[in-house]
Amino acid sequence: MSDLAEHLQSLEQRLFEPGVRASVTALESLLSPEFREIGASGRLYGYRDIVAGLLAEPPDGTTRTLTDFELLLLASDLALVTYRAMRTVPAGPPVSSLRSSIWRHDADGQWRMVFHQGTLTG
């Protein structure tokens, strides 16, 4: 896997970590202020919606794993990644999804997510 693919996969995995999801500073370093997400419900969320939602998540023992990661470089500073995710909660069945994100290499030298969509797969 290329260095960029490994780097972006590590950033995606950071967003699965409870400590990152509970930190405004960590979220600001990973999500662009222009961030948009289309949720599994089909609803469009903006940056403030997502940050508020992540900060409000209770620590419930949920774990998330990522597999089948692929990278498509759209431009030198823009990348599309796709992967499968599995969310496991202690008191329920696992939930699988197919996910896609667009990452942009910003002027400050950091890659930040500008778009994300997850589709439940069963």
PDB file of C-alpha atoms in Angstrom:
ATOM      1  CA  MET A   1       0.000   0.000   0.000  1.00  0.00           C
ATOM      2  CA  SER A   2       1.306   3.470  -0.819  1.00  0.00           C
ATOM      3  CA  ASP A   3       2.438   5.872   1.879  1.00  0.00           C
ATOM      4  CA  LEU A   4      -0.537   8.148   1.190  1.00  0.00           C
ATOM      5  CA  ALA A   5      -3.007   5.262   1.399  1.00  0.00           C
ATOM      6  CA  GLU A   6      -1.487   4.161   4.703  1.00  0.00           C
ATOM      7  CA  HIS A   7      -1.630   7.724   6.009  1.00  0.00           C
ATOM      8  CA  LEU A   8      -5.263   8.297   5.030  1.00  0.00           C
ATOM      9  CA  GLN A   9      -6.264   4.898   6.388  1.00  0.00           C
ATOM     10  CA  SER A  10      -4.661   5.827   9.712  1.00  0.00           C
ATOM     11  CA  LEU A  11      -6.626   9.110   9.730  1.00  0.00           C
ATOM     12  CA  GLU A  12      -9.881   7.233   9.041  1.00  0.00           C
ATOM     13  CA  GLN A  13      -9.056   4.830  11.865  1.00  0.00           C
ATOM     14  CA  ARG A  14      -8.368   7.749  14.218  1.00  0.00           C
ATOM     15  CA  LEU A  15     -11.962   8.872  13.645  1.00  0.00           C
ATOM     16  CA  PHE A  16     -13.058   5.477  15.041  1.00  0.00           C
ATOM     17  CA  GLU A  17     -11.250   6.086  18.357  1.00  0.00           C
ATOM     18  CA  PRO A  18     -13.481   7.152  21.275  1.00  0.00           C
ATOM     19  CA  GLY A  19     -10.881   9.642  22.515  1.00  0.00           C
ATOM     20  CA  VAL A  20     -10.714  11.368  19.131  1.00  0.00           C
ATOM     21  CA  ARG A  21     -14.500  11.408  18.786  1.00  0.00           C
ATOM     22  CA  ALA A  22     -14.679  13.136  22.192  1.00  0.00           C
ATOM     23  CA  SER A  23     -12.066  15.828  21.440  1.00  0.00           C
ATOM     24  CA  VAL A  24     -12.853  19.099  19.665  1.00  0.00           C
ATOM     25  CA  THR A  25      -9.140  19.642  18.997  1.00  0.00           C
ATOM     26  CA  ALA A  26      -8.706  16.189  17.438  1.00  0.00           C
ATOM     27  CA  LEU A  27     -11.844  16.588  15.310  1.00  0.00           C
ATOM     28  CA  GLU A  28     -10.718  20.031  14.107  1.00  0.00           C
ATOM     29  CA  SER A  29      -7.419  18.500  12.973  1.00  0.00           C
ATOM     30  CA  LEU A  30      -9.224  15.800  10.940  1.00  0.00           C
ATOM     31  CA  LEU A  31     -12.361  17.491   9.583  1.00  0.00           C
ATOM     32  CA  SER A  32     -12.452  20.517   7.304  1.00  0.00           C
ATOM     33  CA  PRO A  33     -14.737  23.388   8.356  1.00  0.00           C
ATOM     34  CA  GLU A  34     -16.491  22.795   4.988  1.00  0.00           C
ATOM     35  CA  PHE A  35     -17.125  19.148   5.924  1.00  0.00           C
ATOM     36  CA  ARG A  36     -20.392  17.523   4.796  1.00  0.00           C
ATOM     37  CA  GLU A  37     -21.748  14.043   5.447  1.00  0.00           C
ATOM     38  CA  ILE A  38     -24.638  12.120   3.986  1.00  0.00           C
ATOM     39  CA  GLY A  39     -25.796   9.787   6.729  1.00  0.00           C
ATOM     40  CA  ALA A  40     -27.301   6.326   6.313  1.00  0.00           C
ATOM     41  CA  SER A  41     -30.717   7.989   6.658  1.00  0.00           C
ATOM     42  CA  GLY A  42     -30.042  10.126   3.580  1.00  0.00           C
ATOM     43  CA  ARG A  43     -29.854  13.282   5.712  1.00  0.00           C
ATOM     44  CA  LEU A  44     -27.140  15.853   4.972  1.00  0.00           C
ATOM     45  CA  TYR A  45     -25.051  16.941   7.962  1.00  0.00           C
ATOM     46  CA  GLY A  46     -22.622  19.834   8.223  1.00  0.00           C
ATOM     47  CA  TYR A  47     -19.435  20.221  10.214  1.00  0.00           C
ATOM     48  CA  ARG A  48     -21.133  21.599  13.345  1.00  0.00           C
ATOM     49  CA  ASP A  49     -23.776  18.839  13.308  1.00  0.00           C
ATOM     50  CA  ILE A  50     -21.166  16.091  13.111  1.00  0.00           C
ATOM     51  CA  VAL A  51     -18.836  17.555  15.730  1.00  0.00           C
ATOM     52  CA  ALA A  52     -21.739  18.078  18.157  1.00  0.00           C
ATOM     53  CA  GLY A  53     -23.002  14.548  17.501  1.00  0.00           C
ATOM     54  CA  LEU A  54     -19.607  12.951  18.026  1.00  0.00           C
ATOM     55  CA  LEU A  55     -18.967  14.915  21.220  1.00  0.00           C
ATOM     56  CA  ALA A  56     -22.351  13.781  22.578  1.00  0.00           C
ATOM     57  CA  GLU A  57     -21.731  10.060  21.974  1.00  0.00           C
ATOM     58  CA  PRO A  58     -21.788   8.168  25.273  1.00  0.00           C
ATOM     59  CA  PRO A  59     -18.836   5.879  26.028  1.00  0.00           C
ATOM     60  CA  ASP A  60     -20.659   2.572  25.490  1.00  0.00           C
ATOM     61  CA  GLY A  61     -17.917   0.134  24.527  1.00  0.00           C
ATOM     62  CA  THR A  62     -18.595   0.378  20.792  1.00  0.00           C
ATOM     63  CA  THR A  63     -15.719  -0.779  18.608  1.00  0.00           C
ATOM     64  CA  ARG A  64     -15.198  -0.050  14.939  1.00  0.00           C
ATOM     65  CA  THR A  65     -12.991  -1.847  12.452  1.00  0.00           C
ATOM     66  CA  LEU A  66     -11.974  -0.958   8.907  1.00  0.00           C
ATOM     67  CA  THR A  67     -11.202  -3.369   6.027  1.00  0.00           C
ATOM     68  CA  ASP A  68     -10.838  -3.356   2.240  1.00  0.00           C
ATOM     69  CA  PHE A  69      -9.361   0.153   2.160  1.00  0.00           C
ATOM     70  CA  GLU A  70      -8.809   1.646  -1.310  1.00  0.00           C
ATOM     71  CA  LEU A  71      -7.477   5.018  -2.441  1.00  0.00           C
ATOM     72  CA  LEU A  72      -8.168   6.906  -5.667  1.00  0.00           C
ATOM     73  CA  LEU A  73      -6.150  10.097  -6.097  1.00  0.00           C
ATOM     74  CA  LEU A  74      -8.458  12.641  -7.763  1.00  0.00           C
ATOM     75  CA  ALA A  75      -5.833  15.412  -7.875  1.00  0.00           C
ATOM     76  CA  SER A  76      -2.501  15.973  -6.158  1.00  0.00           C
ATOM     77  CA  ASP A  77      -4.320  17.436  -3.153  1.00  0.00           C
ATOM     78  CA  LEU A  78      -7.624  15.502  -3.275  1.00  0.00           C
ATOM     79  CA  ALA A  79      -8.238  11.825  -2.542  1.00  0.00           C
ATOM     80  CA  LEU A  80     -11.252   9.523  -2.507  1.00  0.00           C
ATOM     81  CA  VAL A  81     -11.074   6.577  -0.122  1.00  0.00           C
ATOM     82  CA  THR A  82     -13.507   3.691   0.173  1.00  0.00           C
ATOM     83  CA  TYR A  83     -13.638   0.890   2.723  1.00  0.00           C
ATOM     84  CA  ARG A  84     -15.859  -1.426   4.701  1.00  0.00           C
ATOM     85  CA  ALA A  85     -16.540  -0.727   8.358  1.00  0.00           C
ATOM     86  CA  MET A  86     -17.940  -2.903  11.117  1.00  0.00           C
ATOM     87  CA  ARG A  87     -19.444  -1.349  14.248  1.00  0.00           C
ATOM     88  CA  THR A  88     -19.852  -3.664  17.216  1.00  0.00           C
ATOM     89  CA  VAL A  89     -21.740  -2.709  20.368  1.00  0.00           C
ATOM     90  CA  PRO A  90     -21.680  -4.876  23.502  1.00  0.00           C
ATOM     91  CA  ALA A  91     -25.460  -5.466  23.527  1.00  0.00           C
ATOM     92  CA  GLY A  92     -26.348  -5.874  19.886  1.00  0.00           C
ATOM     93  CA  PRO A  93     -25.508  -7.356  16.519  1.00  0.00           C
ATOM     94  CA  PRO A  94     -22.630  -5.912  14.488  1.00  0.00           C
ATOM     95  CA  VAL A  95     -23.510  -3.326  11.839  1.00  0.00           C
ATOM     96  CA  SER A  96     -21.592  -3.322   8.562  1.00  0.00           C
ATOM     97  CA  SER A  97     -21.330  -0.467   6.094  1.00  0.00           C
ATOM     98  CA  LEU A  98     -19.586   0.610   2.922  1.00  0.00           C
ATOM     99  CA  ARG A  99     -17.995   4.025   3.377  1.00  0.00           C
ATOM    100  CA  SER A 100     -16.431   6.702   1.222  1.00  0.00           C
ATOM    101  CA  SER A 101     -14.570   9.857   2.166  1.00  0.00           C
ATOM    102  CA  ILE A 102     -12.935  12.688   0.295  1.00  0.00           C
ATOM    103  CA  TRP A 103      -9.756  14.042   1.869  1.00  0.00           C
ATOM    104  CA  ARG A 104      -8.077  17.338   0.899  1.00  0.00           C
ATOM    105  CA  HIS A 105      -4.469  18.318   1.528  1.00  0.00           C
ATOM    106  CA  ASP A 106      -4.868  21.792   3.001  1.00  0.00           C
ATOM    107  CA  ALA A 107      -2.507  24.781   2.787  1.00  0.00           C
ATOM    108  CA  ASP A 108      -1.225  24.056   6.309  1.00  0.00           C
ATOM    109  CA  GLY A 109       0.090  20.678   5.118  1.00  0.00           C
ATOM    110  CA  GLN A 110      -2.583  18.536   6.789  1.00  0.00           C
ATOM    111  CA  TRP A 111      -5.046  16.161   5.177  1.00  0.00           C
ATOM    112  CA  ARG A 112      -8.619  16.889   6.304  1.00  0.00           C
ATOM    113  CA  MET A 113     -11.850  15.137   5.427  1.00  0.00           C
ATOM    114  CA  VAL A 114     -14.258  17.297   3.415  1.00  0.00           C
ATOM    115  CA  PHE A 115     -16.956  14.699   2.659  1.00  0.00           C
ATOM    116  CA  HIS A 116     -18.129  11.350   4.010  1.00  0.00           C
ATOM    117  CA  GLN A 117     -20.925   8.915   3.250  1.00  0.00           C
ATOM    118  CA  GLY A 118     -21.786   5.578   4.802  1.00  0.00           C
ATOM    119  CA  THR A 119     -24.235   3.037   3.420  1.00  0.00           C
ATOM    120  CA  LEU A 120     -25.477   0.150   5.559  1.00  0.00           C
ATOM    121  CA  THR A 121     -24.772  -3.227   3.962  1.00  0.00           C
ATOM    122  CA  GLY A 122     -26.599  -5.604   6.262  1.00  0.00           C
TER     123      GLY A 122
END
